């Protein structure tokens, strides 16, 4: 296969192995494997959260460079116990503020994991590269508010919250997107009820992280994503792009486009760009380029999973969607 000379060799070494074309712009970014949430900070920079690092760090990259520019731990801000992670899974940018949400799931053993109950915010400080600073107070009671909400009774979240994650019936949050009026849409990987994914509007995220109010929920939405749950979601202009995937660890992924209106059904977008990936992150740069990052923690190289390698040997894959 011919590769254009203008592309860095590092970024194209897996093209043939993964069945991708050079036009799909496969890139490798180093220092972490489990890309789980991310946002474009400006035209050249983006930030990625890693949900398996045992440290709640946010790492900033330049889009055309493999090596990270900086990484900052938010362990102290989130008050997570040593050796445990908050399991950051979703992000959404509103103005200069990025909201981050954790899975709100139990740990892999099915044990309660209160450190995974966080909704928090960072503010973007312009620069080259930009930096992130914590703002407000991490909110810890979102799960309880959902369990107490009459709006969510049909989704049986109380039952789901007692199950280990990565099953079709467990409670597991992985998506977050901004609304046009400054709210957030919370996307659930599971539970999947009646074959549809749950999206929960949160209308007052700013007041929530500033400690000024309790959660205010809008009417929950059930999206038909072909039986899949939500792995990532992002508002891009007037549309919301959704990476849909299985609630379990096995199965195919799909890309959907949605108006954000309850009256409209999501439309599947045909693409081969995600083939061979474990897509967990979707974000868009100001120039309109959409990138999807892969959670590659379980990807084997020489029979060694990426997450078991030394930090200098860790990397994740990312592709751009054709425009």
PDB file of C-alpha atoms in Angstrom:
ATOM      1  CA  UNK A   1       0.000   0.000   0.000  1.00  0.00           C
ATOM      2  CA  UNK A   2       1.367   3.432  -0.913  1.00  0.00           C
ATOM      3  CA  UNK A   3       1.565   5.937   1.943  1.00  0.00           C
ATOM      4  CA  UNK A   4       1.933   9.662   1.202  1.00  0.00           C
ATOM      5  CA  UNK A   5       5.420  10.915   2.119  1.00  0.00           C
ATOM      6  CA  UNK A   6       3.999  13.875   4.001  1.00  0.00           C
ATOM      7  CA  UNK A   7       2.589  11.648   6.767  1.00  0.00           C
ATOM      8  CA  UNK A   8       4.904  10.892   9.703  1.00  0.00           C
ATOM      9  CA  UNK A   9       5.986   7.246   9.700  1.00  0.00           C
ATOM     10  CA  UNK A  10       4.875   6.798  13.309  1.00  0.00           C
ATOM     11  CA  UNK A  11       1.324   7.701  12.380  1.00  0.00           C
ATOM     12  CA  UNK A  12       0.942   5.200   9.577  1.00  0.00           C
ATOM     13  CA  UNK A  13       2.644   2.036  10.839  1.00  0.00           C
ATOM     14  CA  UNK A  14      -0.673   0.317  11.573  1.00  0.00           C
ATOM     15  CA  UNK A  15      -2.532   1.240   8.364  1.00  0.00           C
ATOM     16  CA  UNK A  16      -2.049  -2.097   6.657  1.00  0.00           C
ATOM     17  CA  UNK A  17      -2.502  -4.142   9.849  1.00  0.00           C
ATOM     18  CA  UNK A  18      -5.830  -2.468  10.654  1.00  0.00           C
ATOM     19  CA  UNK A  19      -7.215  -2.312   7.125  1.00  0.00           C
ATOM     20  CA  UNK A  20      -7.397   1.487   7.112  1.00  0.00           C
ATOM     21  CA  UNK A  21      -6.490   3.778   4.265  1.00  0.00           C
ATOM     22  CA  UNK A  22      -4.105   6.712   4.585  1.00  0.00           C
ATOM     23  CA  UNK A  23      -7.049   9.024   3.885  1.00  0.00           C
ATOM     24  CA  UNK A  24      -8.510   8.008   7.236  1.00  0.00           C
ATOM     25  CA  UNK A  25      -5.424   9.458   8.947  1.00  0.00           C
ATOM     26  CA  UNK A  26      -4.639   6.844  11.590  1.00  0.00           C
ATOM     27  CA  UNK A  27      -2.394   8.335  14.256  1.00  0.00           C
ATOM     28  CA  UNK A  28      -0.724   7.008  17.365  1.00  0.00           C
ATOM     29  CA  UNK A  29      -0.440   9.078  20.521  1.00  0.00           C
ATOM     30  CA  UNK A  30       1.863   7.975  23.310  1.00  0.00           C
ATOM     31  CA  UNK A  31       1.935   7.708  27.119  1.00  0.00           C
ATOM     32  CA  UNK A  32      -1.537   6.238  27.690  1.00  0.00           C
ATOM     33  CA  UNK A  33      -3.668   3.409  26.301  1.00  0.00           C
ATOM     34  CA  UNK A  34      -7.201   3.743  27.624  1.00  0.00           C
ATOM     35  CA  UNK A  35      -8.522   6.884  25.965  1.00  0.00           C
ATOM     36  CA  UNK A  36     -11.946   7.335  27.539  1.00  0.00           C
ATOM     37  CA  UNK A  37     -12.936  11.006  27.109  1.00  0.00           C
ATOM     38  CA  UNK A  38     -11.561  13.991  25.247  1.00  0.00           C
ATOM     39  CA  UNK A  39     -12.090  17.534  23.998  1.00  0.00           C
ATOM     40  CA  UNK A  40     -10.426  19.776  21.428  1.00  0.00           C
ATOM     41  CA  UNK A  41      -8.992  22.795  23.268  1.00  0.00           C
ATOM     42  CA  UNK A  42      -8.237  24.909  20.196  1.00  0.00           C
ATOM     43  CA  UNK A  43      -7.249  24.375  16.566  1.00  0.00           C
ATOM     44  CA  UNK A  44      -4.092  22.445  17.463  1.00  0.00           C
ATOM     45  CA  UNK A  45      -4.525  20.917  20.916  1.00  0.00           C
ATOM     46  CA  UNK A  46      -6.754  18.358  22.594  1.00  0.00           C
ATOM     47  CA  UNK A  47      -7.013  16.735  26.009  1.00  0.00           C
ATOM     48  CA  UNK A  48      -7.582  13.060  26.797  1.00  0.00           C
ATOM     49  CA  UNK A  49      -8.664  11.271  29.977  1.00  0.00           C
ATOM     50  CA  UNK A  50      -7.449   7.739  30.716  1.00  0.00           C
ATOM     51  CA  UNK A  51      -9.869   5.527  32.676  1.00  0.00           C
ATOM     52  CA  UNK A  52      -7.368   2.832  33.692  1.00  0.00           C
ATOM     53  CA  UNK A  53      -4.294   4.728  34.861  1.00  0.00           C
ATOM     54  CA  UNK A  54      -4.846   4.458  38.636  1.00  0.00           C
ATOM     55  CA  UNK A  55      -4.432   8.232  38.565  1.00  0.00           C
ATOM     56  CA  UNK A  56      -7.028  10.738  37.459  1.00  0.00           C
ATOM     57  CA  UNK A  57      -4.868  12.605  34.977  1.00  0.00           C
ATOM     58  CA  UNK A  58      -5.788  14.726  31.986  1.00  0.00           C
ATOM     59  CA  UNK A  59      -3.180  14.707  29.216  1.00  0.00           C
ATOM     60  CA  UNK A  60      -2.786  17.411  26.583  1.00  0.00           C
ATOM     61  CA  UNK A  61      -1.565  16.611  23.072  1.00  0.00           C
ATOM     62  CA  UNK A  62      -0.851  18.581  19.933  1.00  0.00           C
ATOM     63  CA  UNK A  63      -2.841  17.052  17.105  1.00  0.00           C
ATOM     64  CA  UNK A  64       0.226  16.547  14.876  1.00  0.00           C
ATOM     65  CA  UNK A  65       2.603  15.228  17.561  1.00  0.00           C
ATOM     66  CA  UNK A  66       2.707  11.745  19.097  1.00  0.00           C
ATOM     67  CA  UNK A  67       4.262  12.724  22.414  1.00  0.00           C
ATOM     68  CA  UNK A  68       2.125  14.434  25.066  1.00  0.00           C
ATOM     69  CA  UNK A  69       2.789  18.068  25.921  1.00  0.00           C
ATOM     70  CA  UNK A  70       1.667  17.855  29.533  1.00  0.00           C
ATOM     71  CA  UNK A  71      -0.261  15.707  31.976  1.00  0.00           C
ATOM     72  CA  UNK A  72      -1.897  16.908  35.170  1.00  0.00           C
ATOM     73  CA  UNK A  73      -3.258  14.806  38.018  1.00  0.00           C
ATOM     74  CA  UNK A  74      -6.654  15.694  39.470  1.00  0.00           C
ATOM     75  CA  UNK A  75      -6.509  13.040  42.219  1.00  0.00           C
ATOM     76  CA  UNK A  76      -6.445  15.574  45.032  1.00  0.00           C
ATOM     77  CA  UNK A  77      -9.241  17.677  43.535  1.00  0.00           C
ATOM     78  CA  UNK A  78     -11.440  14.606  43.041  1.00  0.00           C
ATOM     79  CA  UNK A  79     -10.453  13.137  46.415  1.00  0.00           C
ATOM     80  CA  UNK A  80      -9.955   9.643  45.033  1.00  0.00           C
ATOM     81  CA  UNK A  81      -8.282   7.059  47.297  1.00  0.00           C
ATOM     82  CA  UNK A  82      -4.694   6.145  46.495  1.00  0.00           C
ATOM     83  CA  UNK A  83      -4.485   3.398  43.873  1.00  0.00           C
ATOM     84  CA  UNK A  84      -8.039   3.922  42.633  1.00  0.00           C
ATOM     85  CA  UNK A  85      -9.372   5.964  39.733  1.00  0.00           C
ATOM     86  CA  UNK A  86     -12.540   7.990  39.353  1.00  0.00           C
ATOM     87  CA  UNK A  87     -13.115   6.274  35.981  1.00  0.00           C
ATOM     88  CA  UNK A  88     -13.570   9.402  33.839  1.00  0.00           C
ATOM     89  CA  UNK A  89     -15.715   8.441  30.847  1.00  0.00           C
ATOM     90  CA  UNK A  90     -17.290  11.516  29.263  1.00  0.00           C
ATOM     91  CA  UNK A  91     -16.588  15.184  28.582  1.00  0.00           C
ATOM     92  CA  UNK A  92     -18.306  18.212  27.088  1.00  0.00           C
ATOM     93  CA  UNK A  93     -17.139  21.777  26.556  1.00  0.00           C
ATOM     94  CA  UNK A  94     -19.342  24.814  27.183  1.00  0.00           C
ATOM     95  CA  UNK A  95     -17.549  28.124  26.665  1.00  0.00           C
ATOM     96  CA  UNK A  96     -14.149  27.838  28.338  1.00  0.00           C
ATOM     97  CA  UNK A  97     -15.370  25.197  30.772  1.00  0.00           C
ATOM     98  CA  UNK A  98     -15.092  21.430  30.289  1.00  0.00           C
ATOM     99  CA  UNK A  99     -17.439  19.169  32.218  1.00  0.00           C
ATOM    100  CA  UNK A 100     -16.243  15.649  32.966  1.00  0.00           C
ATOM    101  CA  UNK A 101     -18.335  12.719  34.145  1.00  0.00           C
ATOM    102  CA  UNK A 102     -17.274   9.395  35.624  1.00  0.00           C
ATOM    103  CA  UNK A 103     -18.940   6.048  35.054  1.00  0.00           C
ATOM    104  CA  UNK A 104     -20.972   6.037  38.292  1.00  0.00           C
ATOM    105  CA  UNK A 105     -20.647   2.263  38.029  1.00  0.00           C
ATOM    106  CA  UNK A 106     -19.471  -0.356  40.485  1.00  0.00           C
ATOM    107  CA  UNK A 107     -15.946  -1.700  40.124  1.00  0.00           C
ATOM    108  CA  UNK A 108     -15.080  -4.750  38.049  1.00  0.00           C
ATOM    109  CA  UNK A 109     -15.784  -7.041  41.007  1.00  0.00           C
ATOM    110  CA  UNK A 110     -19.260  -5.620  41.418  1.00  0.00           C
ATOM    111  CA  UNK A 111     -18.328  -3.821  44.632  1.00  0.00           C
ATOM    112  CA  UNK A 112     -19.560  -0.297  45.452  1.00  0.00           C
ATOM    113  CA  UNK A 113     -17.087   2.306  44.183  1.00  0.00           C
ATOM    114  CA  UNK A 114     -18.030   5.757  45.522  1.00  0.00           C
ATOM    115  CA  UNK A 115     -14.860   7.239  44.002  1.00  0.00           C
ATOM    116  CA  UNK A 116     -16.554   6.750  40.616  1.00  0.00           C
ATOM    117  CA  UNK A 117     -19.378   9.119  41.533  1.00  0.00           C
ATOM    118  CA  UNK A 118     -18.109  12.438  40.208  1.00  0.00           C
ATOM    119  CA  UNK A 119     -19.250  15.239  37.918  1.00  0.00           C
ATOM    120  CA  UNK A 120     -16.639  17.990  37.810  1.00  0.00           C
ATOM    121  CA  UNK A 121     -15.367  20.863  35.717  1.00  0.00           C
ATOM    122  CA  UNK A 122     -12.124  22.361  34.508  1.00  0.00           C
ATOM    123  CA  UNK A 123     -11.510  25.735  32.910  1.00  0.00           C
ATOM    124  CA  UNK A 124      -9.281  26.128  29.858  1.00  0.00           C
ATOM    125  CA  UNK A 125      -6.466  28.679  30.198  1.00  0.00           C
ATOM    126  CA  UNK A 126      -5.323  29.851  26.727  1.00  0.00           C
ATOM    127  CA  UNK A 127      -1.670  29.378  25.837  1.00  0.00           C
ATOM    128  CA  UNK A 128       0.703  27.374  23.707  1.00  0.00           C
ATOM    129  CA  UNK A 129      -0.129  24.824  24.881  1.00  0.00           C
ATOM    130  CA  UNK A 130      -3.313  25.665  26.794  1.00  0.00           C
ATOM    131  CA  UNK A 131      -3.669  24.410  30.357  1.00  0.00           C
ATOM    132  CA  UNK A 132      -6.521  23.154  32.514  1.00  0.00           C
ATOM    133  CA  UNK A 133      -7.405  24.233  36.043  1.00  0.00           C
ATOM    134  CA  UNK A 134     -10.101  22.766  38.311  1.00  0.00           C
ATOM    135  CA  UNK A 135     -13.129  24.929  38.952  1.00  0.00           C
ATOM    136  CA  UNK A 136     -15.933  24.561  41.477  1.00  0.00           C
ATOM    137  CA  UNK A 137     -16.489  21.418  43.538  1.00  0.00           C
ATOM    138  CA  UNK A 138     -16.762  17.831  42.235  1.00  0.00           C
ATOM    139  CA  UNK A 139     -20.382  16.755  42.594  1.00  0.00           C
ATOM    140  CA  UNK A 140     -20.743  13.323  44.221  1.00  0.00           C
ATOM    141  CA  UNK A 141     -24.482  12.739  44.576  1.00  0.00           C
ATOM    142  CA  UNK A 142     -25.621  12.467  40.971  1.00  0.00           C
ATOM    143  CA  UNK A 143     -26.312   8.743  41.218  1.00  0.00           C
ATOM    144  CA  UNK A 144     -28.489   9.171  44.277  1.00  0.00           C
ATOM    145  CA  UNK A 145     -30.367  12.001  42.572  1.00  0.00           C
ATOM    146  CA  UNK A 146     -31.029   9.718  39.602  1.00  0.00           C
ATOM    147  CA  UNK A 147     -32.238   6.915  41.869  1.00  0.00           C
ATOM    148  CA  UNK A 148     -34.577   9.361  43.632  1.00  0.00           C
ATOM    149  CA  UNK A 149     -35.996  10.852  40.422  1.00  0.00           C
ATOM    150  CA  UNK A 150     -39.539   9.850  39.504  1.00  0.00           C
ATOM    151  CA  UNK A 151     -38.631  10.545  35.867  1.00  0.00           C
ATOM    152  CA  UNK A 152     -36.222   7.608  35.859  1.00  0.00           C
ATOM    153  CA  UNK A 153     -38.343   4.965  37.608  1.00  0.00           C
ATOM    154  CA  UNK A 154     -39.157   3.158  34.298  1.00  0.00           C
ATOM    155  CA  UNK A 155     -35.431   2.614  33.679  1.00  0.00           C
ATOM    156  CA  UNK A 156     -34.977   0.626  36.920  1.00  0.00           C
ATOM    157  CA  UNK A 157     -31.685   2.317  37.780  1.00  0.00           C
ATOM    158  CA  UNK A 158     -31.787   1.137  41.383  1.00  0.00           C
ATOM    159  CA  UNK A 159     -31.591  -2.429  40.135  1.00  0.00           C
ATOM    160  CA  UNK A 160     -28.957  -1.555  37.520  1.00  0.00           C
ATOM    161  CA  UNK A 161     -26.730   0.256  40.031  1.00  0.00           C
ATOM    162  CA  UNK A 162     -26.192  -2.968  42.004  1.00  0.00           C
ATOM    163  CA  UNK A 163     -24.688  -4.894  39.093  1.00  0.00           C
ATOM    164  CA  UNK A 164     -21.078  -5.110  37.924  1.00  0.00           C
ATOM    165  CA  UNK A 165     -20.428  -2.960  34.829  1.00  0.00           C
ATOM    166  CA  UNK A 166     -20.188  -4.129  31.224  1.00  0.00           C
ATOM    167  CA  UNK A 167     -23.448  -6.030  31.145  1.00  0.00           C
ATOM    168  CA  UNK A 168     -26.603  -4.960  29.326  1.00  0.00           C
ATOM    169  CA  UNK A 169     -28.450  -4.394  32.608  1.00  0.00           C
ATOM    170  CA  UNK A 170     -25.828  -2.578  34.712  1.00  0.00           C
ATOM    171  CA  UNK A 171     -25.577   1.169  35.269  1.00  0.00           C
ATOM    172  CA  UNK A 172     -22.637   2.611  33.350  1.00  0.00           C
ATOM    173  CA  UNK A 173     -22.258   6.183  32.040  1.00  0.00           C
ATOM    174  CA  UNK A 174     -19.878   6.849  29.141  1.00  0.00           C
ATOM    175  CA  UNK A 175     -21.231   9.821  27.159  1.00  0.00           C
ATOM    176  CA  UNK A 176     -21.577  13.546  27.741  1.00  0.00           C
ATOM    177  CA  UNK A 177     -22.597  16.291  25.317  1.00  0.00           C
ATOM    178  CA  UNK A 178     -23.483  19.954  25.590  1.00  0.00           C
ATOM    179  CA  UNK A 179     -26.954  21.214  24.778  1.00  0.00           C
ATOM    180  CA  UNK A 180     -27.639  24.437  22.885  1.00  0.00           C
ATOM    181  CA  UNK A 181     -28.818  26.173  26.077  1.00  0.00           C
ATOM    182  CA  UNK A 182     -25.882  25.377  28.365  1.00  0.00           C
ATOM    183  CA  UNK A 183     -27.059  22.055  29.735  1.00  0.00           C
ATOM    184  CA  UNK A 184     -25.656  18.565  29.375  1.00  0.00           C
ATOM    185  CA  UNK A 185     -26.868  15.294  27.922  1.00  0.00           C
ATOM    186  CA  UNK A 186     -25.700  12.269  29.917  1.00  0.00           C
ATOM    187  CA  UNK A 187     -25.333   9.172  27.737  1.00  0.00           C
ATOM    188  CA  UNK A 188     -25.537   5.679  29.205  1.00  0.00           C
ATOM    189  CA  UNK A 189     -23.618   2.694  27.920  1.00  0.00           C
ATOM    190  CA  UNK A 190     -26.105   0.699  29.941  1.00  0.00           C
ATOM    191  CA  UNK A 191     -28.704  -0.204  31.020  1.00  0.00           C
ATOM    192  CA  UNK A 192     -30.215  -0.757  27.608  1.00  0.00           C
ATOM    193  CA  UNK A 193     -33.971  -0.970  28.072  1.00  0.00           C
ATOM    194  CA  UNK A 194     -36.246  -2.333  25.345  1.00  0.00           C
ATOM    195  CA  UNK A 195     -33.286  -2.216  22.980  1.00  0.00           C
ATOM    196  CA  UNK A 196     -32.756   1.531  23.419  1.00  0.00           C
ATOM    197  CA  UNK A 197     -30.040   3.680  24.992  1.00  0.00           C
ATOM    198  CA  UNK A 198     -30.793   6.140  27.772  1.00  0.00           C
ATOM    199  CA  UNK A 199     -29.968   9.842  27.495  1.00  0.00           C
ATOM    200  CA  UNK A 200     -30.639  12.041  30.521  1.00  0.00           C
ATOM    201  CA  UNK A 201     -30.708  15.850  30.197  1.00  0.00           C
ATOM    202  CA  UNK A 202     -29.083  17.761  33.067  1.00  0.00           C
ATOM    203  CA  UNK A 203     -30.187  21.377  32.843  1.00  0.00           C
ATOM    204  CA  UNK A 204     -28.012  23.043  35.515  1.00  0.00           C
ATOM    205  CA  UNK A 205     -24.416  21.729  35.401  1.00  0.00           C
ATOM    206  CA  UNK A 206     -22.836  25.080  36.284  1.00  0.00           C
ATOM    207  CA  UNK A 207     -24.920  25.530  39.427  1.00  0.00           C
ATOM    208  CA  UNK A 208     -24.267  21.919  40.330  1.00  0.00           C
ATOM    209  CA  UNK A 209     -20.460  22.102  40.308  1.00  0.00           C
ATOM    210  CA  UNK A 210     -20.560  25.472  42.038  1.00  0.00           C
ATOM    211  CA  UNK A 211     -22.468  23.924  44.930  1.00  0.00           C
ATOM    212  CA  UNK A 212     -25.481  26.162  44.441  1.00  0.00           C
ATOM    213  CA  UNK A 213     -28.200  23.658  43.523  1.00  0.00           C
ATOM    214  CA  UNK A 214     -29.315  20.045  43.358  1.00  0.00           C
ATOM    215  CA  UNK A 215     -29.472  18.311  39.949  1.00  0.00           C
ATOM    216  CA  UNK A 216     -32.318  19.404  37.683  1.00  0.00           C
ATOM    217  CA  UNK A 217     -33.176  16.716  35.134  1.00  0.00           C
ATOM    218  CA  UNK A 218     -35.128  17.035  31.923  1.00  0.00           C
ATOM    219  CA  UNK A 219     -37.301  14.309  30.441  1.00  0.00           C
ATOM    220  CA  UNK A 220     -35.221  11.162  29.807  1.00  0.00           C
ATOM    221  CA  UNK A 221     -34.856  10.059  26.193  1.00  0.00           C
ATOM    222  CA  UNK A 222     -34.636   6.540  24.760  1.00  0.00           C
ATOM    223  CA  UNK A 223     -32.571   6.400  21.566  1.00  0.00           C
ATOM    224  CA  UNK A 224     -32.734   3.600  19.028  1.00  0.00           C
ATOM    225  CA  UNK A 225     -29.075   2.863  18.296  1.00  0.00           C
ATOM    226  CA  UNK A 226     -29.646  -0.609  16.929  1.00  0.00           C
ATOM    227  CA  UNK A 227     -29.552  -2.192  20.383  1.00  0.00           C
ATOM    228  CA  UNK A 228     -26.278  -0.484  21.311  1.00  0.00           C
ATOM    229  CA  UNK A 229     -25.410   1.845  24.167  1.00  0.00           C
ATOM    230  CA  UNK A 230     -23.551   5.169  24.110  1.00  0.00           C
ATOM    231  CA  UNK A 231     -19.742   5.178  24.215  1.00  0.00           C
ATOM    232  CA  UNK A 232     -19.192   8.836  23.304  1.00  0.00           C
ATOM    233  CA  UNK A 233     -21.238  11.806  22.168  1.00  0.00           C
ATOM    234  CA  UNK A 234     -20.421  15.344  21.032  1.00  0.00           C
ATOM    235  CA  UNK A 235     -22.439  18.355  19.928  1.00  0.00           C
ATOM    236  CA  UNK A 236     -21.080  19.660  16.625  1.00  0.00           C
ATOM    237  CA  UNK A 237     -23.043  22.690  15.502  1.00  0.00           C
ATOM    238  CA  UNK A 238     -26.718  21.756  15.495  1.00  0.00           C
ATOM    239  CA  UNK A 239     -26.151  17.987  15.495  1.00  0.00           C
ATOM    240  CA  UNK A 240     -24.964  15.433  18.000  1.00  0.00           C
ATOM    241  CA  UNK A 241     -22.605  12.710  16.875  1.00  0.00           C
ATOM    242  CA  UNK A 242     -22.763   9.445  18.825  1.00  0.00           C
ATOM    243  CA  UNK A 243     -20.361   6.534  18.961  1.00  0.00           C
ATOM    244  CA  UNK A 244     -22.566   3.568  19.831  1.00  0.00           C
ATOM    245  CA  UNK A 245     -21.235   0.279  21.123  1.00  0.00           C
ATOM    246  CA  UNK A 246     -22.153  -2.859  23.024  1.00  0.00           C
ATOM    247  CA  UNK A 247     -22.840  -2.773  26.749  1.00  0.00           C
ATOM    248  CA  UNK A 248     -20.519  -5.757  27.111  1.00  0.00           C
ATOM    249  CA  UNK A 249     -16.872  -6.003  26.071  1.00  0.00           C
ATOM    250  CA  UNK A 250     -17.710  -7.779  22.810  1.00  0.00           C
ATOM    251  CA  UNK A 251     -19.528  -6.555  19.734  1.00  0.00           C
ATOM    252  CA  UNK A 252     -19.524  -4.078  16.868  1.00  0.00           C
ATOM    253  CA  UNK A 253     -19.604  -0.283  17.013  1.00  0.00           C
ATOM    254  CA  UNK A 254     -21.579   2.191  14.940  1.00  0.00           C
ATOM    255  CA  UNK A 255     -21.710   5.930  14.330  1.00  0.00           C
ATOM    256  CA  UNK A 256     -24.940   7.910  14.579  1.00  0.00           C
ATOM    257  CA  UNK A 257     -26.022  11.473  13.934  1.00  0.00           C
ATOM    258  CA  UNK A 258     -28.906  12.976  15.919  1.00  0.00           C
ATOM    259  CA  UNK A 259     -30.659  16.343  15.988  1.00  0.00           C
ATOM    260  CA  UNK A 260     -30.913  16.306  19.774  1.00  0.00           C
ATOM    261  CA  UNK A 261     -34.687  16.559  19.596  1.00  0.00           C
ATOM    262  CA  UNK A 262     -36.852  13.955  21.278  1.00  0.00           C
ATOM    263  CA  UNK A 263     -39.097  13.803  18.210  1.00  0.00           C
ATOM    264  CA  UNK A 264     -36.235  12.776  15.915  1.00  0.00           C
ATOM    265  CA  UNK A 265     -34.579   9.374  15.655  1.00  0.00           C
ATOM    266  CA  UNK A 266     -30.796   9.065  15.307  1.00  0.00           C
ATOM    267  CA  UNK A 267     -29.544   8.301  11.805  1.00  0.00           C
ATOM    268  CA  UNK A 268     -26.807   5.750  11.304  1.00  0.00           C
ATOM    269  CA  UNK A 269     -23.782   7.136   9.463  1.00  0.00           C
ATOM    270  CA  UNK A 270     -22.042   4.530   7.291  1.00  0.00           C
ATOM    271  CA  UNK A 271     -18.282   4.535   7.912  1.00  0.00           C
ATOM    272  CA  UNK A 272     -15.369   2.137   7.948  1.00  0.00           C
ATOM    273  CA  UNK A 273     -13.127   4.544   9.857  1.00  0.00           C
ATOM    274  CA  UNK A 274     -13.747   2.800  13.182  1.00  0.00           C
ATOM    275  CA  UNK A 275     -13.098  -0.735  11.922  1.00  0.00           C
ATOM    276  CA  UNK A 276     -10.575  -2.539  14.104  1.00  0.00           C
ATOM    277  CA  UNK A 277     -10.764   0.112  16.835  1.00  0.00           C
ATOM    278  CA  UNK A 278     -12.375   0.204  20.272  1.00  0.00           C
ATOM    279  CA  UNK A 279     -13.786   3.736  19.853  1.00  0.00           C
ATOM    280  CA  UNK A 280     -14.501   5.514  23.148  1.00  0.00           C
ATOM    281  CA  UNK A 281     -13.867   9.196  22.338  1.00  0.00           C
ATOM    282  CA  UNK A 282     -15.281  11.518  19.689  1.00  0.00           C
ATOM    283  CA  UNK A 283     -14.499  15.236  19.474  1.00  0.00           C
ATOM    284  CA  UNK A 284     -14.298  17.965  16.847  1.00  0.00           C
ATOM    285  CA  UNK A 285     -11.688  20.636  16.151  1.00  0.00           C
ATOM    286  CA  UNK A 286     -12.775  24.190  15.229  1.00  0.00           C
ATOM    287  CA  UNK A 287     -11.861  23.482  11.587  1.00  0.00           C
ATOM    288  CA  UNK A 288     -14.541  20.774  11.475  1.00  0.00           C
ATOM    289  CA  UNK A 289     -12.228  17.754  11.637  1.00  0.00           C
ATOM    290  CA  UNK A 290     -13.800  15.025  13.771  1.00  0.00           C
ATOM    291  CA  UNK A 291     -11.466  12.617  15.518  1.00  0.00           C
ATOM    292  CA  UNK A 292     -12.251   9.312  17.165  1.00  0.00           C
ATOM    293  CA  UNK A 293      -9.851   7.851  19.726  1.00  0.00           C
ATOM    294  CA  UNK A 294      -9.604   4.183  20.656  1.00  0.00           C
ATOM    295  CA  UNK A 295      -9.455   2.653  24.125  1.00  0.00           C
ATOM    296  CA  UNK A 296      -6.492   0.382  23.454  1.00  0.00           C
ATOM    297  CA  UNK A 297      -5.782  -0.897  26.959  1.00  0.00           C
ATOM    298  CA  UNK A 298      -6.459  -4.508  25.955  1.00  0.00           C
ATOM    299  CA  UNK A 299      -4.666  -4.294  22.585  1.00  0.00           C
ATOM    300  CA  UNK A 300      -1.947  -6.947  22.473  1.00  0.00           C
ATOM    301  CA  UNK A 301       1.570  -6.379  21.191  1.00  0.00           C
ATOM    302  CA  UNK A 302       3.915  -9.356  21.542  1.00  0.00           C
ATOM    303  CA  UNK A 303       1.211 -10.910  23.752  1.00  0.00           C
ATOM    304  CA  UNK A 304       1.379  -8.004  26.212  1.00  0.00           C
ATOM    305  CA  UNK A 305      -1.688  -5.792  26.713  1.00  0.00           C
ATOM    306  CA  UNK A 306      -1.016  -2.099  26.211  1.00  0.00           C
ATOM    307  CA  UNK A 307      -2.131  -1.203  29.757  1.00  0.00           C
ATOM    308  CA  UNK A 308       0.423  -3.676  31.167  1.00  0.00           C
ATOM    309  CA  UNK A 309       3.327  -2.003  29.392  1.00  0.00           C
ATOM    310  CA  UNK A 310       5.575   0.683  30.828  1.00  0.00           C
ATOM    311  CA  UNK A 311       4.221   4.229  30.311  1.00  0.00           C
ATOM    312  CA  UNK A 312       6.844   4.979  27.655  1.00  0.00           C
ATOM    313  CA  UNK A 313       5.505   2.036  25.617  1.00  0.00           C
ATOM    314  CA  UNK A 314       1.826   2.869  25.914  1.00  0.00           C
ATOM    315  CA  UNK A 315      -0.119   4.397  23.033  1.00  0.00           C
ATOM    316  CA  UNK A 316      -3.620   4.771  21.654  1.00  0.00           C
ATOM    317  CA  UNK A 317      -4.915   5.050  18.107  1.00  0.00           C
ATOM    318  CA  UNK A 318      -7.003   7.844  16.641  1.00  0.00           C
ATOM    319  CA  UNK A 319      -8.641   8.345  13.261  1.00  0.00           C
ATOM    320  CA  UNK A 320     -10.341  11.278  11.580  1.00  0.00           C
ATOM    321  CA  UNK A 321     -13.741  10.918   9.966  1.00  0.00           C
ATOM    322  CA  UNK A 322     -13.951  11.765   6.262  1.00  0.00           C
ATOM    323  CA  UNK A 323     -15.588  15.156   5.738  1.00  0.00           C
TER     324      UNK A 323
END
